[in-house]
Amino acid sequence: MRRRARAPIIRPMAAQPIGIDSFLGDPRVAYFSMEIALRSEIPTYAGGLGVLAGDTLRTAADLRLPMVGVTLVSRAGYFRQELDASGRQIEHPAHWDPARWGVPLDAKVAVRIAGRSVWVGAWLYVIESPLGGLAPVILLDTDLPENASGDREFTHQLYGDGDDYRLAQEMVLGLGGVRILHALGFRISDYHMNEGHSALLGLELLRRNAYRPEDVRPGEPAYDLPRVRGRCRFTTHTPVEAGHDRFSYDLVARLFAGKTAPVELSLLRELGGADVLNMTRLALNLSDFVNGVAKRHAEISSGMFPGYKVRAITNGVHPYTWTAQSFRALYDRYVPGWSVEPELLVRADAIPAEALSAAHVSAKGELIERVRALTGVGLDAARPILGFARRMTAYKRPDLLFTDMERLRRIAAQAPFQIVLGGKAHPHDEEGKRLIALLHEHARALAGIVPVAYLPEYDLALAQLVVAGADLWLNTPLPPFEASGTSGMKAAFNGVPSLSVLDGWWAEGCIEGVTGWSVEDAAALYDKLERIVLPLFYARAADPGGWIGVMRGAITKNAAYFNSHRMMRRYATEAYLR
Ligand SMILES: *Cc1c(COP(=O)(O)O)cnc(C)c1O
């Protein structure tokens, strides 16, 4: 029988939200992170850690790696930064509406906190790769009508006030995260803890791998620890002590109050430290694969945690996200396929000098325009822009460049340059806030000689402009505290070379005079600027091979390697497929 031809059905073109069901088939790696930078409009991140987490999941989407991200919804964000004229930082809540960007999920799980059942709900945000892949992210939310008002706020403020609040957040993330993945029907092959904040997920897995009480002989473990370890991976991110959460056992006992508490408390003491619950130690003891985020950082971490094998998987950044439009177009033309296979950028040598120059002029123009709009500072496109923007905190030494103001003025008199700064300080980091004010003071002192702009509210979108529009990227941390650093890698994707201290990734990425330059201290910084970097910049018309050659080196030798696709292929083969 012949079928009657039917009139074509015309569907509305509105994008259908992608449902959770599309992600529930094959097993996935669950990637837990207290912060994930999904997009500028979603302020659920504080800095490099969150941006790395976002780049990780964006890459999973590009490469179609089966992953699912788990984080807190942080409805009030980290904070919105206002700066007054003297550079005093004023923090405002950065409220956002998860319904605008995510899909509410109907699963709910309870976590016992301080003797109360705190209900945890979830939102689905889907990362869509420009290459067609998808990666789901689960945003945990306790702001539900069934919770008491204090408990509703556990997922409001990223890195909010007080140990009680922080531990409650980490219970929601670790315990609530594992439970909601199960409630939603996810099958999980590996649990990856991005930093120790989520280490309580291991406790939840232990609970799920408890031996039957009648099978446990006195003195023997009640849980199948090797099995849990076999499924957990841990990436540590900082050699700064304050970066490792510690909670007193009084607090732990209070928040874990309940029938099972005594057994679990002794287990936590065994795995997380006898005196205080150290989340890094807990994560180390619960994972069979531990890594640092650069070779040097893995060595430092091995020294900090004797007895544990700490491997190195050096960080990378997401190619498409961190490449300016003008460079995307350039690479599409000369290095097709670069965004899914950034190793191909080794071939960027073939890009003509004029084309590279033109792409940079375009990115620089966009930055100059934005700087004027945001700060009123006018920058000159013919003069080099030095960029320094990141979390403002003491070990990053944002003031190192301003150590000797006279010397800086003398250098500028010979070879003029301009400076663009930006970054937030944690609300309780008094030293970080003092540094922001100090930078403003230096900017005033240099007025008329060196234009200095400090951009407020540094976020993903501003970072994209600054790393691409600067001519030179500065990083001057106090070694060995920069575990990796990633902003210099972002700059490299835009042909912007670094002038940096040999710490973190730069110890691997720097080839002197080829990809950029290294410095040890303020004196070396001035010497290199004065004798090598600025002269090379100003000679670029007469000697295009010089400056353009270093721009090419940044692309072919740094961007081709320090990208998140290489990083994720390594996590896949070394950490996940074990
Ligand atoms: C990349 C990035 C950072 C990290 O910068 P580092 O120099 O690696 O510390 C911080 N904040 C934002 C918004 C970023 O995009």
XYZ file of C-alpha atoms and ligand atoms in Angstrom:
593
model
C 0.000 0.000 0.000
C 1.266 3.382 -0.911
C 1.627 5.862 1.851
C 0.083 9.171 1.330
C 2.597 11.927 1.191
C 2.135 14.062 4.229
C 2.533 17.773 4.383
C 5.831 18.596 6.014
C 5.465 19.477 9.653
C 6.831 22.902 10.321
C 8.374 23.063 13.767
C 9.027 26.294 15.567
C 12.740 27.070 15.413
C 13.069 27.929 19.098
C 15.903 25.888 20.600
C 14.592 23.015 22.654
C 16.277 22.805 26.027
C 18.479 19.737 26.110
C 17.112 17.367 28.750
C 19.009 15.347 31.309
C 18.035 12.085 29.583
C 20.551 12.639 26.802
C 23.349 12.216 29.368
C 22.228 9.162 31.308
C 23.357 6.335 29.013
C 27.044 5.533 29.178
C 29.167 5.962 32.301
C 30.683 9.393 32.830
C 33.511 10.961 34.765
C 32.024 13.183 37.492
C 34.105 16.339 37.801
C 33.513 18.063 41.155
C 34.591 21.655 41.652
C 33.528 24.305 44.162
C 33.700 26.858 41.335
C 33.163 26.527 37.588
C 33.382 29.485 35.198
C 30.609 28.685 32.715
C 30.192 32.136 31.202
C 30.558 35.790 32.194
C 26.861 36.126 32.984
C 27.120 33.301 35.550
C 29.349 34.579 38.386
C 30.029 31.169 39.981
C 33.816 31.513 40.019
C 36.544 33.473 41.787
C 39.580 33.046 39.553
C 41.950 30.605 37.907
C 40.582 27.466 39.595
C 37.069 28.062 38.297
C 38.252 29.119 34.855
C 40.287 25.918 34.598
C 37.212 23.898 35.617
C 35.198 25.635 32.894
C 37.917 25.020 30.318
C 38.043 21.355 31.379
C 34.337 20.885 30.741
C 34.360 22.958 27.537
C 37.077 20.629 26.294
C 35.104 17.558 27.352
C 32.299 18.909 25.161
C 34.672 19.513 22.209
C 36.263 16.071 22.462
C 32.999 14.324 23.371
C 34.563 12.934 26.525
C 31.793 11.550 28.728
C 31.915 13.873 31.750
C 29.473 15.631 34.034
C 30.412 18.694 36.081
C 29.110 19.142 39.637
C 29.255 22.459 41.483
C 27.214 24.794 43.692
C 24.720 27.148 42.061
C 26.175 30.123 44.017
C 23.081 32.262 43.458
C 24.785 35.345 44.933
C 27.962 34.622 42.987
C 31.430 35.415 44.286
C 30.920 39.186 44.362
C 30.662 42.164 42.090
C 33.632 44.454 42.507
C 33.222 48.195 42.780
C 36.355 50.330 43.112
C 36.221 53.873 44.442
C 38.581 56.583 43.238
C 41.270 55.584 45.731
C 41.075 51.931 44.733
C 39.129 50.756 47.766
C 37.253 47.573 46.865
C 33.569 47.473 47.692
C 31.836 44.110 47.349
C 28.269 43.647 46.186
C 26.325 40.413 45.836
C 26.316 39.174 42.244
C 22.849 37.638 42.066
C 21.985 35.652 38.994
C 18.928 33.707 37.985
C 19.594 30.015 37.333
C 16.230 29.747 35.545
C 17.556 32.105 32.881
C 20.445 29.789 31.909
C 19.598 26.365 33.289
C 16.819 23.809 33.438
C 15.418 22.851 36.861
C 15.748 19.132 37.593
C 13.124 17.333 39.611
C 15.463 15.240 41.755
C 15.941 16.216 45.384
C 18.151 14.618 48.002
C 18.616 15.269 51.716
C 21.914 15.813 53.495
C 22.005 15.791 57.321
C 23.720 18.950 58.496
C 23.790 19.820 62.213
C 20.999 17.349 62.850
C 18.672 18.823 60.223
C 17.723 17.365 56.859
C 18.854 19.910 54.300
C 17.247 19.330 50.914
C 19.416 19.745 47.861
C 17.915 20.344 44.430
C 19.686 20.844 41.120
C 19.792 22.742 37.843
C 21.158 21.497 34.564
C 23.404 23.774 32.527
C 24.590 22.373 29.203
C 27.901 23.454 27.719
C 27.583 23.445 23.944
C 30.844 23.101 22.070
C 31.318 25.154 18.919
C 32.308 21.738 17.502
C 28.950 20.164 18.307
C 29.592 18.193 21.518
C 27.780 18.729 24.815
C 28.784 18.577 28.475
C 26.215 18.647 31.289
C 26.881 20.568 34.510
C 24.826 20.005 37.655
C 24.391 23.100 39.857
C 23.410 22.173 43.416
C 20.850 24.388 45.118
C 19.585 24.399 48.720
C 17.381 27.466 48.225
C 14.216 25.377 48.429
C 10.988 26.154 50.307
C 11.348 23.000 52.440
C 14.597 24.260 54.004
C 14.997 26.612 56.961
C 16.114 30.096 55.926
C 19.751 29.665 57.036
C 20.019 26.361 55.190
C 18.632 27.928 52.021
C 21.702 30.151 51.920
C 24.296 27.350 51.855
C 24.518 27.628 48.064
C 24.307 31.426 47.840
C 27.784 32.800 48.352
C 30.896 31.271 46.790
C 33.644 31.133 49.454
C 31.334 32.894 51.931
C 32.003 33.734 55.558
C 32.994 31.375 58.312
C 34.070 27.788 58.773
C 30.531 26.613 59.581
C 29.259 27.946 56.300
C 32.187 26.551 54.332
C 31.925 23.068 55.818
C 28.174 23.044 55.211
C 28.863 24.001 51.578
C 31.402 21.223 51.239
C 28.907 18.729 52.681
C 26.348 19.863 50.110
C 28.916 19.585 47.309
C 30.523 16.264 48.280
C 27.673 14.337 49.921
C 24.800 16.032 48.085
C 26.621 15.893 44.737
C 27.119 12.116 44.785
C 23.539 11.536 45.942
C 21.983 13.716 43.294
C 23.991 12.050 40.517
C 22.560 8.724 41.689
C 19.056 10.133 42.069
C 19.182 11.487 38.531
C 20.289 8.129 37.149
C 23.862 8.980 36.130
C 26.318 6.099 35.909
C 29.693 7.291 37.147
C 32.992 5.639 36.244
C 35.366 8.060 37.997
C 35.053 10.833 40.537
C 37.487 13.679 39.942
C 38.015 16.147 42.784
C 39.186 19.470 41.439
C 40.854 20.704 44.656
C 40.040 19.371 48.138
C 36.718 21.210 48.635
C 34.785 18.217 47.308
C 36.694 15.523 49.245
C 33.601 14.554 51.257
C 32.365 12.838 48.103
C 34.741 10.050 49.116
C 32.943 9.690 52.437
C 29.655 9.287 50.620
C 31.221 6.625 48.377
C 32.527 4.818 51.473
C 29.005 4.789 52.912
C 27.858 3.221 49.669
C 30.634 0.641 49.911
C 30.160 -0.394 53.528
C 30.524 -4.062 54.393
C 27.539 -5.661 56.044
C 28.071 -5.112 59.792
C 27.817 -8.877 60.434
C 30.755 -9.421 58.054
C 33.089 -7.006 59.816
C 35.343 -8.532 62.461
C 36.473 -6.379 65.380
C 39.391 -4.167 64.359
C 38.780 -4.611 60.643
C 37.687 -1.776 58.342
C 33.951 -1.335 57.916
C 34.264 0.082 54.410
C 35.790 -1.030 51.133
C 38.397 1.703 50.966
C 40.457 0.248 48.075
C 37.378 0.118 45.899
C 36.515 3.754 46.612
C 40.080 4.854 46.024
C 40.082 3.010 42.744
C 37.348 5.342 41.498
C 38.658 8.676 42.801
C 41.161 11.117 41.265
C 42.425 14.253 42.938
C 44.029 17.369 41.482
C 45.721 19.653 43.998
C 46.088 23.281 42.942
C 48.106 25.301 45.382
C 51.216 25.209 47.538
C 49.767 28.144 49.554
C 48.817 26.794 53.003
C 45.689 28.955 53.263
C 44.450 27.262 50.106
C 43.993 23.964 51.975
C 40.769 23.840 54.004
C 41.018 22.705 57.597
C 38.099 22.206 59.963
C 38.185 21.580 63.705
C 36.715 18.266 64.800
C 34.410 20.165 67.171
C 32.856 21.779 64.152
C 32.872 18.518 62.194
C 31.165 16.706 65.087
C 28.556 19.449 65.312
C 27.675 19.448 61.607
C 27.853 15.662 61.275
C 25.710 15.164 64.404
C 23.612 12.041 64.135
C 23.447 8.336 64.738
C 26.294 7.316 62.443
C 28.531 10.139 63.558
C 30.926 8.244 65.893
C 31.968 5.705 63.235
C 32.320 8.388 60.590
C 34.196 10.756 62.842
C 36.828 8.171 63.592
C 37.063 7.379 59.895
C 37.512 11.062 59.084
C 40.250 11.335 61.707
C 41.967 8.347 60.209
C 41.825 9.684 56.656
C 41.760 13.444 57.149
C 44.231 14.018 59.991
C 44.162 13.408 63.745
C 44.040 17.045 64.924
C 42.027 18.872 62.297
C 40.110 17.672 59.272
C 42.418 18.604 56.409
C 40.493 18.325 53.149
C 43.652 17.927 51.101
C 44.758 15.001 53.236
C 41.307 13.475 52.994
C 41.376 13.762 49.206
C 44.896 12.304 49.048
C 43.851 9.303 51.136
C 40.726 8.700 49.096
C 42.281 8.830 45.613
C 44.478 6.413 43.720
C 45.573 9.076 41.249
C 46.866 12.428 42.500
C 48.313 15.168 40.366
C 49.691 18.678 40.514
C 49.059 21.221 37.776
C 52.626 21.695 36.475
C 55.843 19.700 36.752
C 57.361 22.009 39.332
C 54.136 22.086 41.350
C 54.039 18.272 41.433
C 57.558 18.270 42.890
C 56.660 20.888 45.496
C 53.492 18.970 46.377
C 55.422 15.705 46.752
C 57.555 17.508 49.326
C 54.476 18.843 51.115
C 52.789 15.421 51.241
C 55.505 12.826 51.835
C 54.354 9.285 51.195
C 52.011 10.168 48.325
C 52.860 9.905 44.675
C 51.959 13.220 43.058
C 52.045 13.134 39.272
C 52.153 16.130 36.967
C 49.572 17.035 34.362
C 50.357 20.568 33.356
C 47.317 22.789 32.891
C 46.116 24.105 29.574
C 43.488 26.598 28.395
C 40.521 26.158 26.078
C 41.603 27.134 22.565
C 38.414 28.611 21.161
C 37.386 30.469 24.342
C 40.719 32.244 24.730
C 41.392 33.155 21.131
C 40.242 36.598 19.938
C 37.920 36.748 16.946
C 40.671 38.158 14.716
C 43.004 35.255 15.591
C 40.250 32.655 15.201
C 39.744 33.905 11.655
C 43.477 33.848 11.012
C 43.892 30.288 12.313
C 40.796 29.092 10.452
C 42.465 30.275 7.283
C 46.049 29.131 7.847
C 45.687 26.292 10.374
C 42.273 24.722 9.717
C 41.186 22.345 12.475
C 43.203 24.215 15.136
C 40.356 24.521 17.650
C 39.826 20.764 18.007
C 43.476 19.878 17.410
C 45.474 22.821 18.752
C 48.737 20.887 18.262
C 48.361 22.033 14.668
C 49.402 25.499 15.801
C 52.982 24.286 15.416
C 52.271 25.231 11.803
C 51.482 28.860 12.627
C 54.971 29.773 11.398
C 53.416 29.806 7.949
C 51.163 32.765 8.828
C 52.503 35.912 7.140
C 53.862 38.612 9.449
C 51.438 41.258 8.175
C 48.449 39.010 8.850
C 49.625 38.332 12.435
C 50.206 42.026 12.980
C 46.798 42.928 11.653
C 45.062 40.368 13.892
C 46.859 41.807 16.908
C 46.051 45.402 15.975
C 42.397 44.409 15.883
C 42.497 42.741 19.338
C 44.446 45.670 20.761
C 41.960 48.144 19.350
C 39.106 46.375 21.113
C 40.964 46.485 24.413
C 41.809 50.174 24.050
C 38.177 50.965 23.353
C 36.991 49.018 26.396
C 39.621 50.564 28.663
C 38.437 54.016 27.663
C 34.796 53.104 28.193
C 35.424 51.588 31.630
C 38.061 53.905 33.079
C 38.372 56.962 30.841
C 42.081 56.214 30.389
C 43.216 56.780 26.809
C 45.829 54.366 25.457
C 47.937 54.810 22.348
C 47.797 51.949 19.835
C 51.363 52.681 18.696
C 52.804 52.066 22.167
C 53.124 48.722 23.921
C 50.570 47.670 26.537
C 51.809 45.630 29.487
C 49.004 43.482 30.933
C 48.721 42.210 34.492
C 45.312 40.918 35.590
C 44.443 38.072 37.942
C 43.309 37.496 41.530
C 44.927 40.177 43.673
C 46.743 38.505 46.503
C 50.135 38.888 48.151
C 52.065 35.984 46.592
C 51.265 37.202 43.089
C 53.171 40.445 43.816
C 51.196 42.786 41.552
C 53.298 45.671 42.927
C 56.666 44.223 41.856
C 56.653 46.262 38.644
C 56.329 49.436 40.742
C 59.194 48.696 43.137
C 61.394 51.531 41.797
C 59.210 54.306 40.449
C 62.164 56.452 39.363
C 63.572 53.655 37.264
C 60.171 53.021 35.737
C 59.892 56.709 34.763
C 63.373 56.666 33.227
C 62.567 53.588 31.156
C 59.313 55.175 29.965
C 61.162 58.347 28.966
C 63.291 56.254 26.574
C 60.611 53.872 25.354
C 57.065 54.788 26.350
C 54.706 52.033 27.497
C 51.298 51.722 29.147
C 49.868 49.382 31.740
C 46.499 47.646 32.075
C 45.674 46.043 35.435
C 42.690 44.199 36.834
C 41.590 41.666 39.414
C 39.561 41.064 42.547
C 40.788 40.426 46.086
C 38.900 37.981 48.305
C 36.694 40.040 50.682
C 38.768 38.840 53.662
C 42.168 39.198 52.002
C 43.144 42.526 53.555
C 46.582 42.405 51.959
C 45.056 41.785 48.532
C 42.764 44.785 49.005
C 45.660 46.924 50.169
C 47.520 45.965 46.989
C 44.636 47.132 44.796
C 44.668 50.514 46.567
C 48.455 50.655 46.260
C 48.261 50.036 42.509
C 45.835 52.945 42.238
C 48.300 55.118 44.136
C 51.104 54.126 41.754
C 48.853 54.866 38.795
C 48.292 58.406 40.106
C 52.002 58.894 40.708
C 52.735 57.927 37.092
C 50.009 60.110 35.575
C 51.240 61.985 32.526
C 54.236 59.664 32.171
C 52.922 56.101 32.081
C 49.185 55.667 31.490
C 47.874 53.039 33.922
C 44.315 51.695 33.859
C 42.806 49.456 36.545
C 39.767 47.612 35.182
C 37.033 46.868 37.738
C 35.054 43.600 37.850
C 37.614 41.384 36.098
C 35.691 38.431 34.655
C 35.809 35.989 31.731
C 34.814 38.573 29.143
C 37.314 41.175 30.344
C 40.025 38.547 30.596
C 39.409 37.596 26.956
C 39.952 41.215 25.937
C 42.996 41.879 28.113
C 45.004 38.727 27.353
C 44.521 39.306 23.621
C 44.879 43.072 23.483
C 48.044 43.484 25.539
C 51.427 43.380 23.797
C 53.210 41.752 26.701
C 51.822 39.614 29.523
C 53.401 40.047 32.947
C 53.402 37.555 35.799
C 55.590 38.079 38.843
C 54.587 35.616 41.579
C 56.797 34.704 44.503
C 58.148 31.203 43.719
C 57.141 28.459 44.374
C 53.606 29.643 45.061
C 52.255 29.886 41.514
C 51.161 26.267 41.055
C 50.530 26.766 37.352
C 48.973 30.063 36.307
C 46.986 30.003 33.104
C 46.564 33.588 31.942
C 49.924 33.563 30.121
C 48.707 30.533 28.136
C 45.601 32.487 27.123
C 47.843 35.330 25.978
C 49.918 32.875 23.906
C 46.832 31.880 21.881
C 46.745 35.516 20.773
C 50.416 35.769 19.981
C 51.112 37.722 23.184
C 54.438 36.727 24.769
C 55.029 36.590 28.536
C 57.593 38.325 30.699
C 57.364 36.203 33.810
C 58.983 34.655 36.813
C 60.071 31.048 36.178
C 57.377 29.427 38.295
C 54.374 27.243 37.481
C 53.791 26.633 33.774
C 56.335 29.247 32.694
C 59.174 27.065 33.985
C 58.107 24.680 31.186
C 56.917 27.217 28.627
C 59.684 29.795 28.591
C 62.349 29.573 25.902
C 64.281 32.759 26.446
C 63.823 35.214 23.586
C 61.776 32.655 21.629
C 58.430 32.395 23.499
C 59.010 35.352 25.829
C 61.359 36.193 28.681
C 62.043 35.218 32.284
C 62.776 37.437 35.276
C 63.773 36.730 38.870
C 63.219 40.042 40.627
C 62.363 43.689 40.092
C 65.881 44.596 38.922
C 65.819 41.883 36.258
C 62.343 43.000 35.250
C 63.573 46.554 34.607
C 66.731 45.360 32.862
C 64.852 43.113 30.457
C 62.195 45.706 29.731
C 64.778 48.408 29.107
C 67.402 46.475 27.176
C 65.528 43.713 25.379
C 61.756 43.806 25.321
C 60.914 47.442 24.639
C 63.719 47.923 22.058
C 62.518 44.803 20.224
C 58.950 46.123 20.230
C 59.980 49.506 18.851
C 62.170 47.887 16.195
C 59.234 45.899 14.827
C 58.726 48.107 11.778
C 62.390 47.848 10.730
C 62.877 44.262 11.898
C 59.555 42.422 11.715
C 61.318 39.100 12.289
C 62.212 40.162 15.824
C 58.990 40.985 17.615
C 56.756 39.016 15.253
C 59.142 36.096 15.706
C 58.441 36.052 19.460
C 54.697 36.360 18.804
C 55.020 33.304 16.559
C 57.052 31.487 19.205
C 54.260 32.089 21.741
C 51.752 30.512 19.356
C 53.777 27.617 17.948
C 55.588 26.597 21.130
C 53.227 27.657 23.905
C 49.648 27.619 22.585
C 50.285 24.400 20.634
C 51.137 22.655 23.909
C 49.586 24.518 26.870
C 46.001 23.911 25.840
C 43.209 22.026 27.579
C 42.890 19.475 24.773
C 46.368 18.121 25.462
C 45.567 18.323 29.185
C 42.291 16.390 28.855
C 43.776 13.730 26.597
C 46.295 13.171 29.371
C 43.631 13.031 32.087
C 41.721 10.577 29.920
C 44.635 8.220 29.303
C 46.459 8.547 32.636
C 43.818 9.331 35.252
C 40.473 8.062 33.958
C 41.163 4.996 31.795
C 43.262 3.246 34.403
C 42.600 33.016 33.638
C 41.926 33.808 34.686
C 42.480 33.901 35.954
C 43.782 33.212 36.318
O 44.882 34.049 36.057
P 46.357 33.588 36.532
O 47.251 34.604 35.991
O 46.569 32.237 35.970
O 46.306 33.579 38.010
C 41.820 34.652 36.907
N 40.658 35.281 36.629
C 40.091 35.225 35.412
C 38.810 35.941 35.162
C 40.700 34.481 34.401
O 40.122 34.412 33.193
